[in-house]
Coordinates of C-alpha atoms in Angstrom, one line a residue:
M136 CA -35.1 55.0 59.2
E137 CA -32.2 54.3 61.4
S138 CA -33.2 50.6 61.8
Q139 CA -33.6 50.2 58.0
A140 CA -30.1 51.7 57.5
N141 CA -28.6 49.3 60.1
E142 CA -30.3 46.4 58.3
A143 CA -28.9 47.5 55.0
V144 CA -25.4 47.9 56.5
L145 CA -25.6 44.4 58.1
A146 CA -26.9 42.9 54.8
T147 CA -24.0 44.5 52.9
Q148 CA -21.5 43.3 55.4
A149 CA -23.0 39.8 55.2
A150 CA -22.8 39.8 51.4
L151 CA -19.2 41.0 51.5
A152 CA -18.3 38.4 54.0
Q153 CA -20.0 35.7 51.8
A154 CA -18.2 37.0 48.7
S155 CA -14.9 37.0 50.5
R156 CA -15.4 33.4 51.6
L157 CA -16.4 32.4 48.1
A158 CA -13.5 34.3 46.6
V159 CA -11.1 32.5 49.0
Q160 CA -12.7 29.2 48.3
Y161 CA -12.8 29.5 44.5
S162 CA -9.5 31.2 44.3
F163 CA -7.9 28.0 45.7
S164 CA -10.0 26.0 43.3
I165 CA -8.9 28.2 40.3
I166 CA -5.3 28.0 41.4
G167 CA -5.6 24.3 41.9
A168 CA -7.3 23.9 38.5
L169 CA -4.5 25.9 36.7
L170 CA -1.8 23.9 38.4
L171 CA -3.7 20.7 37.5
L172 CA -4.0 21.9 33.8
L173 CA -0.3 22.7 33.7
A174 CA 0.7 19.4 35.3
G175 CA -1.7 17.5 33.0
W176 CA -0.3 19.2 29.9
W177 CA 3.3 18.4 30.9
L178 CA 2.4 14.8 31.9
S179 CA 0.4 14.2 28.7
S180 CA 3.3 15.4 26.6
L181 CA 5.7 13.2 28.6
L182 CA 3.4 10.1 28.2
S183 CA 3.1 10.9 24.5
R184 CA 6.9 10.9 24.0
W185 CA 7.3 7.8 26.0
T186 CA 4.7 6.0 24.0
H187 CA 6.3 7.2 20.7
R188 CA 9.8 6.1 21.7
G189 CA 8.5 2.8 23.1
L190 CA 6.6 1.9 19.9
L191 CA 9.5 2.7 17.7
R192 CA 11.6 0.1 19.5
V193 CA 9.0 -2.5 18.6
R194 CA 9.9 -4.3 15.3
G195 CA 7.5 -3.7 12.5
I196 CA 5.8 -0.5 14.0
D197 CA 5.7 2.3 11.4
E198 CA 6.5 5.9 12.3
T199 CA 3.0 7.0 11.3
L200 CA 1.4 4.4 13.5
A201 CA 3.7 5.3 16.5
R202 CA 2.8 9.0 16.2
F203 CA -0.9 8.1 16.0
F204 CA -0.9 6.1 19.2
A205 CA 1.2 8.7 20.9
N206 CA -1.4 11.4 20.0
V207 CA -4.2 9.1 21.3
V208 CA -2.4 8.8 24.6
R209 CA -1.8 12.5 24.8
Y210 CA -5.3 13.6 24.1
G211 CA -6.8 10.9 26.3
A212 CA -4.7 12.2 29.2
L213 CA -5.8 15.8 28.5
L214 CA -9.4 14.7 28.4
L215 CA -9.0 13.0 31.8
V216 CA -7.4 16.2 33.2
F217 CA -10.2 18.3 31.8
V218 CA -12.8 16.2 33.5
T219 CA -10.9 16.3 36.8
V220 CA -10.7 20.1 36.7
L221 CA -14.4 20.3 36.2
A222 CA -14.9 18.0 39.2
Q223 CA -12.9 20.6 41.3
F224 CA -15.7 23.1 40.7
G225 CA -18.5 20.7 41.7
V226 CA -19.6 19.8 38.2
Q227 CA -21.1 16.3 37.9
T228 CA -18.6 14.5 35.7
A229 CA -20.9 11.5 35.1
S230 CA -23.1 13.6 33.0
I231 CA -20.2 15.1 31.1
I232 CA -18.8 11.6 30.3
A233 CA -22.2 10.5 29.1
T234 CA -22.5 13.6 26.9
L235 CA -19.0 13.0 25.5
G236 CA -19.9 9.4 24.8
A237 CA -23.0 10.3 23.0
A238 CA -21.2 13.0 21.0
G239 CA -18.5 10.5 20.1
L240 CA -21.1 8.0 18.9
A241 CA -22.8 10.6 16.8
I242 CA -19.4 11.7 15.3
G243 CA -18.5 8.1 14.6
L244 CA -21.7 7.5 12.7
A245 CA -21.3 10.7 10.7
L246 CA -17.7 9.9 9.9
Q247 CA -18.2 6.1 9.3
G248 CA -16.4 6.1 6.0
T249 CA -13.5 8.2 7.4
L250 CA -13.2 5.9 10.5
Q251 CA -13.2 2.9 8.1
N252 CA -10.2 4.4 6.3
I253 CA -8.5 5.0 9.6
A254 CA -9.0 1.4 10.7
A255 CA -7.8 0.2 7.4
G256 CA -4.7 2.5 7.6
I257 CA -3.9 1.1 11.1
M258 CA -4.1 -2.5 9.8
L259 CA -2.0 -1.6 6.8
L260 CA 0.7 -0.1 9.0
V261 CA 0.6 -3.0 11.4
L262 CA 0.6 -5.9 8.9
R263 CA 2.7 -4.1 6.4
P264 CA 1.6 -5.8 3.1
F265 CA 3.6 -3.0 1.4
R266 CA 6.1 -0.3 2.3
V267 CA 7.3 3.0 0.9
G268 CA 9.1 2.5 -2.4
E269 CA 7.5 -0.9 -3.2
Y270 CA 5.4 -1.4 -6.4
I271 CA 2.0 -3.0 -5.9
D272 CA -1.0 -4.0 -8.0
T273 CA -4.6 -4.6 -6.7
G274 CA -6.2 -5.2 -10.0
T275 CA -7.7 -1.6 -10.2
I276 CA -4.9 0.4 -8.5
S277 CA -1.2 0.0 -9.2
G278 CA 1.9 2.1 -8.6
T279 CA 4.9 2.7 -6.3
I280 CA 4.1 3.6 -2.7
I281 CA 5.0 7.2 -1.8
E282 CA 3.5 7.5 1.7
I283 CA 1.1 5.5 3.8
G284 CA -1.2 7.7 5.8
L285 CA -4.0 7.0 8.3
F286 CA -6.7 8.1 5.8
A287 CA -5.2 7.3 2.3
T288 CA -2.1 6.0 0.6
E289 CA -0.2 8.0 -2.0
L290 CA 1.2 6.2 -5.1
R291 CA 3.1 7.1 -8.3
T292 CA 2.0 5.2 -11.4
P293 CA 4.6 3.8 -13.9
D294 CA 3.8 6.7 -16.3
G295 CA 4.6 9.3 -13.6
L296 CA 1.0 10.1 -12.4
Y297 CA 0.1 10.8 -8.8
R298 CA -2.7 8.7 -7.3
L299 CA -4.3 8.9 -3.9
A300 CA -6.1 5.8 -2.8
P301 CA -8.4 5.5 0.3
N302 CA -7.0 2.9 2.7
S303 CA -10.3 1.0 2.7
T304 CA -9.9 0.3 -1.1
L305 CA -6.4 -1.2 -0.5
W306 CA -7.4 -3.2 2.6
N307 CA -10.4 -5.1 1.2
V308 CA -8.7 -6.5 -2.0
P309 CA -5.9 -8.9 -2.7
I310 CA -2.6 -7.1 -3.1
T311 CA 0.3 -8.2 -5.4
N312 CA 3.6 -6.8 -4.2
F313 CA 6.2 -6.9 -6.9
S314 CA 9.1 -5.6 -4.8
R315 CA 8.8 -7.5 -1.5
E316 CA 10.7 -10.7 -2.6
A317 CA 14.4 -10.4 -3.4
T318 CA 14.1 -12.6 -6.5
R319 CA 11.6 -13.2 -9.2
R320 CA 11.1 -15.8 -11.9
F321 CA 10.6 -14.8 -15.5
E322 CA 8.5 -17.0 -17.8
F323 CA 8.9 -16.5 -21.5
K324 CA 6.7 -18.4 -24.0
I325 CA 7.4 -18.4 -27.7
G326 CA 6.1 -20.5 -30.6
I327 CA 8.2 -22.2 -33.3
G328 CA 7.1 -24.0 -36.5
Y329 CA 6.4 -27.7 -36.4
D330 CA 9.2 -28.3 -38.9
D331 CA 11.8 -26.5 -36.8
D332 CA 14.4 -28.1 -34.5
V333 CA 13.0 -28.0 -30.9
D334 CA 16.3 -29.0 -29.3
L335 CA 18.1 -26.2 -31.1
A336 CA 15.5 -23.6 -30.1
E337 CA 15.7 -24.7 -26.5
S338 CA 19.4 -24.6 -26.5
I339 CA 19.4 -21.0 -27.9
M340 CA 17.0 -19.9 -25.2
R341 CA 19.1 -21.5 -22.4
D342 CA 22.4 -20.2 -23.7
H343 CA 21.1 -16.6 -23.7
A344 CA 19.8 -16.9 -20.2
E345 CA 22.8 -18.7 -18.8
S346 CA 25.2 -16.2 -20.3
D347 CA 23.5 -13.2 -18.8
P348 CA 25.3 -12.3 -15.5
R349 CA 22.0 -11.0 -14.0
V350 CA 20.4 -14.4 -14.3
L351 CA 20.8 -16.4 -11.1
K352 CA 22.5 -19.8 -11.2
D353 CA 20.3 -21.2 -8.5
P354 CA 17.5 -22.1 -9.3
P355 CA 19.0 -23.2 -12.7
V356 CA 17.7 -22.1 -16.1
A357 CA 15.0 -24.4 -17.5
T358 CA 13.2 -24.9 -20.8
H359 CA 10.4 -27.2 -21.8
V360 CA 7.8 -27.8 -24.5
D361 CA 4.7 -26.1 -23.1
Q362 CA 2.1 -27.2 -25.6
L363 CA 1.4 -28.3 -29.2
A364 CA -0.8 -25.4 -30.4
D365 CA -2.7 -25.2 -33.6
S366 CA 0.0 -23.3 -35.5
A367 CA 3.1 -23.7 -33.4
V368 CA 5.1 -25.7 -30.9
V369 CA 5.1 -23.4 -27.8
L370 CA 8.4 -23.4 -25.8
T371 CA 8.8 -22.0 -22.3
L372 CA 11.9 -20.5 -20.7
W373 CA 12.2 -20.1 -16.9
Y374 CA 15.0 -18.2 -15.1
W375 CA 15.4 -16.3 -11.9
T376 CA 16.8 -12.8 -11.4
K377 CA 16.9 -10.2 -8.6
S378 CA 13.7 -8.2 -8.5
S379 CA 15.5 -5.0 -9.5
D380 CA 16.8 -6.8 -12.7
F381 CA 13.5 -8.4 -13.7
W382 CA 12.2 -5.8 -16.2
P383 CA 15.5 -4.9 -18.1
T384 CA 16.5 -8.6 -18.3
S385 CA 13.2 -9.8 -19.6
R386 CA 13.0 -7.2 -22.3
E387 CA 16.5 -7.9 -23.5
M388 CA 16.0 -11.6 -23.4
I389 CA 12.9 -11.5 -25.7
K390 CA 14.9 -9.4 -28.2
K391 CA 18.0 -11.7 -28.1
V392 CA 15.9 -14.9 -28.6
K393 CA 14.0 -13.3 -31.5
K394 CA 17.2 -12.3 -33.3
S395 CA 18.9 -15.7 -32.7
F396 CA 15.9 -17.6 -34.1
E397 CA 16.1 -15.5 -37.3
Q398 CA 19.8 -16.2 -37.6
N399 CA 19.3 -19.9 -37.2
E400 CA 16.2 -20.0 -39.5
I401 CA 13.8 -21.0 -36.7
S402 CA 10.4 -19.6 -37.7
I403 CA 7.9 -17.9 -35.4
P404 CA 4.8 -18.8 -37.3
F405 CA 1.6 -16.7 -37.6
P406 CA -1.7 -18.3 -36.7
Q407 CA -2.7 -20.6 -39.6
V408 CA -5.9 -22.4 -40.6
T409 CA -6.0 -25.3 -43.0
Y410 CA -9.1 -25.5 -45.1
H411 CA -10.5 -29.0 -46.1
G412 CA -13.5 -28.0 -48.1
P413 CA -14.7 -28.2 -51.7
K414 CA -12.0 -28.1 -54.3
P415 CA -13.3 -25.0 -56.2
L416 CA -12.9 -22.9 -53.0
V417 CA -9.4 -24.4 -52.5
A418 CA -8.4 -23.5 -56.0
L419 CA -9.8 -20.0 -55.5
A420 CA -7.8 -19.5 -52.3
E421 CA -4.7 -20.7 -54.1
R422 CA -5.4 -18.3 -57.0
L423 CA -5.8 -15.4 -54.6
T424 CA -2.4 -16.1 -52.9
E425 CA -0.5 -16.1 -56.2
A426 CA 1.4 -13.0 -57.2
P427 CA -0.4 -10.6 -59.6
E428 CA 1.9 -11.3 -62.5
D429 CA 1.4 -15.1 -62.1
R430 CA -2.4 -14.9 -62.3

Protein backbone atom coordinates (compact mmCIF):
# COMPACT_ATOMS: atom_id res chain seq x y z
CA MET A 1 0.00 0.00 0.00
CA GLU A 2 2.80 2.38 0.90
CA SER A 3 4.55 1.73 -2.39
CA GLN A 4 1.36 2.39 -4.35
CA ALA A 5 0.86 5.65 -2.44
CA ASN A 6 4.39 6.74 -3.24
CA GLU A 7 3.86 5.93 -6.90
CA ALA A 8 0.66 7.99 -6.93
CA VAL A 9 2.45 10.90 -5.27
CA LEU A 10 5.30 10.69 -7.76
CA ALA A 11 2.86 10.52 -10.72
CA THR A 12 0.99 13.52 -9.39
CA GLN A 13 4.19 15.48 -8.95
CA ALA A 14 5.30 14.54 -12.48
CA ALA A 15 1.95 15.63 -13.88
CA LEU A 16 2.09 18.92 -12.01
CA ALA A 17 5.63 19.50 -13.20
CA GLN A 18 4.61 18.74 -16.78
CA ALA A 19 1.59 21.03 -16.44
CA SER A 20 3.73 23.85 -15.06
CA ARG A 21 6.19 23.46 -17.92
CA LEU A 22 3.35 23.51 -20.46
CA ALA A 23 1.77 26.48 -18.70
CA VAL A 24 5.04 28.38 -18.84
CA GLN A 25 5.62 27.38 -22.44
CA TYR A 26 2.11 28.22 -23.69
CA SER A 27 1.81 31.30 -21.52
CA PHE A 28 4.69 32.81 -23.43
CA SER A 29 3.05 31.66 -26.68
CA ILE A 30 -0.29 33.16 -25.68
CA ILE A 31 1.32 36.41 -24.59
CA GLY A 32 3.33 36.48 -27.81
CA ALA A 33 0.19 35.76 -29.84
CA LEU A 34 -1.73 38.58 -28.13
CA LEU A 35 1.14 40.98 -28.70
CA LEU A 36 1.36 39.84 -32.31
CA LEU A 37 -2.39 40.36 -32.78
CA LEU A 38 -2.25 43.84 -31.29
CA ALA A 39 0.79 44.76 -33.35
CA GLY A 40 -0.80 43.27 -36.50
CA TRP A 41 -4.05 45.15 -35.90
CA TRP A 42 -2.18 48.43 -35.48
CA LEU A 43 0.08 47.76 -38.47
CA SER A 44 -2.84 46.76 -40.73
CA SER A 45 -4.69 49.99 -39.86
CA LEU A 46 -1.54 51.99 -40.52
CA LEU A 47 -0.98 50.30 -43.90
CA SER A 48 -4.63 50.88 -44.79
CA ARG A 49 -4.36 54.60 -44.05
CA TRP A 50 -1.13 54.89 -46.02
CA THR A 51 -2.69 53.09 -48.97
CA HIS A 52 -5.78 55.30 -48.88
CA ARG A 53 -3.79 58.53 -48.71
CA GLY A 54 -1.37 57.39 -51.39
CA LEU A 55 -4.10 56.43 -53.83
CA LEU A 56 -5.93 59.71 -53.32
CA ARG A 57 -2.79 61.50 -54.51
CA VAL A 58 -2.96 59.61 -57.80
CA ARG A 59 -4.90 61.52 -60.41
CA GLY A 60 -8.10 59.82 -61.52
CA ILE A 61 -8.45 57.49 -58.51
CA ASP A 62 -11.95 57.66 -57.05
CA GLU A 63 -12.62 57.82 -53.29
CA THR A 64 -14.58 54.57 -53.44
CA LEU A 65 -11.76 52.78 -55.25
CA ALA A 66 -9.17 54.12 -52.79
CA ARG A 67 -11.20 52.84 -49.84
CA PHE A 68 -11.65 49.46 -51.51
CA PHE A 69 -7.92 48.90 -52.02
CA ALA A 70 -7.21 50.21 -48.52
CA ASN A 71 -9.57 47.61 -47.08
CA VAL A 72 -7.98 44.89 -49.21
CA VAL A 73 -4.56 45.79 -47.78
CA ARG A 74 -5.91 45.85 -44.23
CA TYR A 75 -7.68 42.50 -44.31
CA GLY A 76 -4.81 40.90 -46.20
CA ALA A 77 -2.43 42.01 -43.45
CA LEU A 78 -4.80 40.72 -40.75
CA LEU A 79 -5.05 37.35 -42.50
CA LEU A 80 -1.26 37.10 -42.57
CA VAL A 81 -1.11 37.94 -38.86
CA PHE A 82 -3.74 35.30 -38.08
CA VAL A 83 -1.80 32.60 -39.92
CA THR A 84 1.41 33.64 -38.13
CA VAL A 85 -0.34 33.41 -34.74
CA LEU A 86 -1.51 29.89 -35.51
CA ALA A 87 2.05 28.95 -36.43
CA GLN A 88 3.14 30.00 -32.92
CA PHE A 89 1.03 27.15 -31.52
CA GLY A 90 2.46 24.57 -33.88
CA VAL A 91 -0.46 24.53 -36.33
CA GLN A 92 0.49 23.55 -39.87
CA THR A 93 -0.16 26.75 -41.78
CA ALA A 94 0.19 25.07 -45.19
CA SER A 95 -3.03 23.16 -44.66
CA ILE A 96 -4.78 26.31 -43.44
CA ILE A 97 -3.69 28.25 -46.53
CA ALA A 98 -4.87 25.40 -48.75
CA THR A 99 -8.23 25.35 -46.94
CA LEU A 100 -8.60 29.12 -47.26
CA GLY A 101 -7.78 28.89 -50.95
CA ALA A 102 -10.38 26.19 -51.51
CA ALA A 103 -12.94 28.16 -49.52
CA GLY A 104 -12.15 31.30 -51.52
CA LEU A 105 -12.59 29.39 -54.79
CA ALA A 106 -15.94 27.99 -53.63
CA ILE A 107 -17.14 31.42 -52.52
CA GLY A 108 -15.97 32.92 -55.79
CA LEU A 109 -17.95 30.39 -57.83
CA ALA A 110 -21.03 30.89 -55.66
CA LEU A 111 -20.80 34.67 -55.97
CA GLN A 112 -19.76 34.80 -59.61
CA GLY A 113 -22.35 37.41 -60.55
CA THR A 114 -21.48 39.57 -57.54
CA LEU A 115 -17.75 39.35 -58.28
CA GLN A 116 -18.49 40.32 -61.88
CA ASN A 117 -20.23 43.44 -60.63
CA ILE A 118 -17.26 44.21 -58.37
CA ALA A 119 -14.81 43.80 -61.27
CA ALA A 120 -17.00 46.03 -63.45
CA GLY A 121 -17.24 48.59 -60.64
CA ILE A 122 -13.46 48.71 -60.32
CA MET A 123 -13.08 49.24 -64.08
CA LEU A 124 -15.73 51.98 -64.05
CA LEU A 125 -13.94 53.73 -61.18
CA VAL A 126 -10.55 53.41 -62.89
CA LEU A 127 -11.50 54.37 -66.46
CA ARG A 128 -14.17 56.90 -65.38
CA PRO A 129 -16.54 56.82 -68.40
CA PHE A 130 -18.90 58.83 -66.18
CA ARG A 131 -18.76 60.70 -62.88
CA VAL A 132 -21.24 61.75 -60.23
CA GLY A 133 -23.59 64.43 -61.58
CA GLU A 134 -23.21 63.49 -65.26
CA TYR A 135 -26.09 62.38 -67.47
CA ILE A 136 -25.58 59.13 -69.41
CA ASP A 137 -27.54 56.88 -71.74
CA THR A 138 -26.79 53.23 -72.56
CA GLY A 139 -29.80 52.57 -74.76
CA THR A 140 -31.68 50.80 -71.97
CA ILE A 141 -30.56 52.81 -68.92
CA SER A 142 -30.40 56.60 -68.73
CA GLY A 143 -30.19 59.14 -65.94
CA THR A 144 -27.97 61.37 -63.84
CA ILE A 145 -25.32 59.57 -61.80
CA ILE A 146 -25.89 59.79 -58.03
CA GLU A 147 -23.23 57.38 -56.74
CA ILE A 148 -20.85 54.80 -58.19
CA GLY A 149 -20.49 51.79 -55.90
CA LEU A 150 -18.53 48.56 -56.16
CA PHE A 151 -21.67 46.51 -56.80
CA ALA A 152 -24.11 48.92 -58.47
CA THR A 153 -24.53 52.49 -59.68
CA GLU A 154 -27.33 54.77 -58.52
CA LEU A 155 -29.04 57.04 -61.05
CA ARG A 156 -31.88 59.56 -61.12
CA THR A 157 -34.01 59.59 -64.27
CA PRO A 158 -35.17 62.86 -65.92
CA ASP A 159 -38.66 62.32 -64.49
CA GLY A 160 -37.29 62.08 -60.94
CA LEU A 161 -37.25 58.30 -60.49
CA TYR A 162 -34.53 56.41 -58.61
CA ARG A 163 -32.78 53.64 -60.54
CA LEU A 164 -30.18 51.12 -59.34
CA ALA A 165 -28.15 49.51 -62.14
CA PRO A 166 -25.70 46.61 -61.58
CA ASN A 167 -22.23 47.64 -62.69
CA SER A 168 -21.96 44.74 -65.14
CA THR A 169 -24.89 46.13 -67.13
CA LEU A 170 -23.09 49.47 -67.49
CA TRP A 171 -19.66 48.05 -68.30
CA ASN A 172 -20.62 45.72 -71.16
CA VAL A 173 -22.52 48.27 -73.28
CA PRO A 174 -21.65 51.49 -75.13
CA ILE A 175 -22.19 54.56 -72.95
CA THR A 176 -23.15 58.01 -74.22
CA ASN A 177 -22.13 60.72 -71.76
CA PHE A 178 -24.07 63.93 -72.39
CA SER A 179 -22.24 65.95 -69.73
CA ARG A 180 -18.56 65.09 -70.25
CA GLU A 181 -17.78 67.55 -73.04
CA ALA A 182 -17.96 71.27 -72.33
CA THR A 183 -19.79 72.13 -75.57
CA ARG A 184 -22.39 70.44 -77.76
CA ARG A 185 -23.71 70.94 -81.28
CA PHE A 186 -27.43 71.32 -81.85
CA GLU A 187 -28.83 70.11 -85.15
CA PHE A 188 -32.26 71.41 -86.12
CA LYS A 189 -34.03 70.14 -89.26
CA ILE A 190 -37.17 71.78 -90.63
CA GLY A 191 -39.02 71.46 -93.94
CA ILE A 192 -40.37 74.34 -96.02
CA GLY A 193 -42.51 74.38 -99.15
CA TYR A 194 -40.98 74.11 -102.61
CA ASP A 195 -42.43 77.53 -103.48
CA ASP A 196 -40.90 79.26 -100.44
CA ASP A 197 -37.69 81.33 -100.41
CA VAL A 198 -34.88 79.05 -99.26
CA ASP A 199 -32.41 81.91 -98.76
CA LEU A 200 -34.86 83.83 -96.58
CA ALA A 201 -35.58 80.76 -94.48
CA GLU A 202 -31.87 80.10 -93.95
CA SER A 203 -31.30 83.75 -93.08
CA ILE A 204 -34.05 83.66 -90.43
CA MET A 205 -32.59 80.53 -88.86
CA ARG A 206 -29.05 81.99 -88.78
CA ASP A 207 -30.24 85.31 -87.36
CA HIS A 208 -32.01 83.65 -84.45
CA ALA A 209 -28.98 81.51 -83.63
CA GLU A 210 -26.41 84.30 -83.97
CA SER A 211 -28.46 86.73 -81.86
CA ASP A 212 -28.70 84.29 -78.94
CA PRO A 213 -25.90 85.07 -76.43
CA ARG A 214 -25.74 81.41 -75.40
CA VAL A 215 -24.77 80.31 -78.90
CA LEU A 216 -20.99 80.17 -79.35
CA LYS A 217 -19.32 82.23 -82.05
CA ASP A 218 -16.71 79.54 -82.72
CA PRO A 219 -17.53 77.24 -84.46
CA PRO A 220 -19.79 79.61 -86.43
CA VAL A 221 -23.49 79.06 -87.04
CA ALA A 222 -24.17 77.16 -90.28
CA THR A 223 -27.24 76.34 -92.39
CA HIS A 224 -27.64 74.21 -95.49
CA VAL A 225 -30.21 72.41 -97.61
CA ASP A 226 -30.23 68.89 -96.23
CA GLN A 227 -32.46 67.14 -98.75
CA LEU A 228 -35.26 67.55 -101.27
CA ALA A 229 -37.94 65.43 -99.69
CA ASP A 230 -41.26 64.32 -101.19
CA SER A 231 -43.26 67.17 -99.66
CA ALA A 232 -40.69 69.72 -98.48
CA VAL A 233 -37.24 71.20 -98.83
CA VAL A 234 -35.48 70.15 -95.61
CA LEU A 235 -33.16 72.80 -94.11
CA THR A 236 -30.63 72.13 -91.35
CA LEU A 237 -29.31 74.55 -88.74
CA TRP A 238 -26.07 73.84 -86.84
CA TYR A 239 -24.82 75.78 -83.85
CA TRP A 240 -22.74 75.10 -80.71
CA THR A 241 -23.53 75.92 -77.09
CA LYS A 242 -22.25 74.99 -73.67
CA SER A 243 -23.58 71.63 -72.54
CA SER A 244 -25.50 73.30 -69.72
CA ASP A 245 -27.31 75.57 -72.25
CA PHE A 246 -28.09 72.86 -74.79
CA TRP A 247 -31.65 71.95 -73.80
CA PRO A 248 -33.10 75.42 -73.04
CA THR A 249 -31.50 76.91 -76.14
CA SER A 250 -32.74 74.17 -78.47
CA ARG A 251 -36.32 74.38 -77.23
CA GLU A 252 -36.44 78.16 -77.57
CA MET A 253 -34.79 78.03 -81.00
CA ILE A 254 -37.44 75.71 -82.44
CA LYS A 255 -40.22 77.99 -81.16
CA LYS A 256 -38.60 81.16 -82.51
CA VAL A 257 -38.03 79.72 -85.97
CA LYS A 258 -41.60 78.45 -86.15
CA LYS A 259 -43.03 81.87 -85.28
CA SER A 260 -40.72 83.72 -87.68
CA PHE A 261 -41.65 81.41 -90.54
CA GLU A 262 -45.32 82.15 -89.91
CA GLN A 263 -44.66 85.91 -89.87
CA ASN A 264 -42.75 85.71 -93.16
CA GLU A 265 -45.34 83.40 -94.76
CA ILE A 266 -42.90 80.52 -95.07
CA SER A 267 -44.91 77.33 -94.99
CA ILE A 268 -44.07 74.14 -93.12
CA PRO A 269 -45.94 71.67 -95.33
CA PHE A 270 -47.65 68.49 -94.26
CA PRO A 271 -46.76 65.25 -96.06
CA GLN A 272 -48.55 65.29 -99.43
CA VAL A 273 -49.23 62.71 -102.12
CA THR A 274 -50.03 63.63 -105.73
CA TYR A 275 -52.38 61.16 -107.45
CA HIS A 276 -52.01 60.50 -111.17
CA GLY A 277 -54.79 58.01 -111.76
CA PRO A 278 -58.09 57.75 -113.64
CA LYS A 279 -59.94 61.06 -113.97
CA PRO A 280 -63.14 59.89 -112.22
CA LEU A 281 -61.15 59.25 -109.05
CA VAL A 282 -59.44 62.62 -109.38
CA ALA A 283 -62.81 64.33 -109.76
CA LEU A 284 -64.14 62.43 -106.76
CA ALA A 285 -61.16 63.51 -104.68
CA GLU A 286 -61.63 67.14 -105.70
CA ARG A 287 -65.32 66.86 -104.89
CA LEU A 288 -64.57 65.55 -101.39
CA THR A 289 -62.19 68.42 -100.70
CA GLU A 290 -64.78 71.07 -101.53
CA ALA A 291 -66.65 72.83 -98.75
CA PRO A 292 -70.11 71.35 -97.98
CA GLU A 293 -71.94 74.45 -99.22
CA ASP A 294 -70.10 74.30 -102.58
CA ARG A 295 -71.02 70.69 -103.31
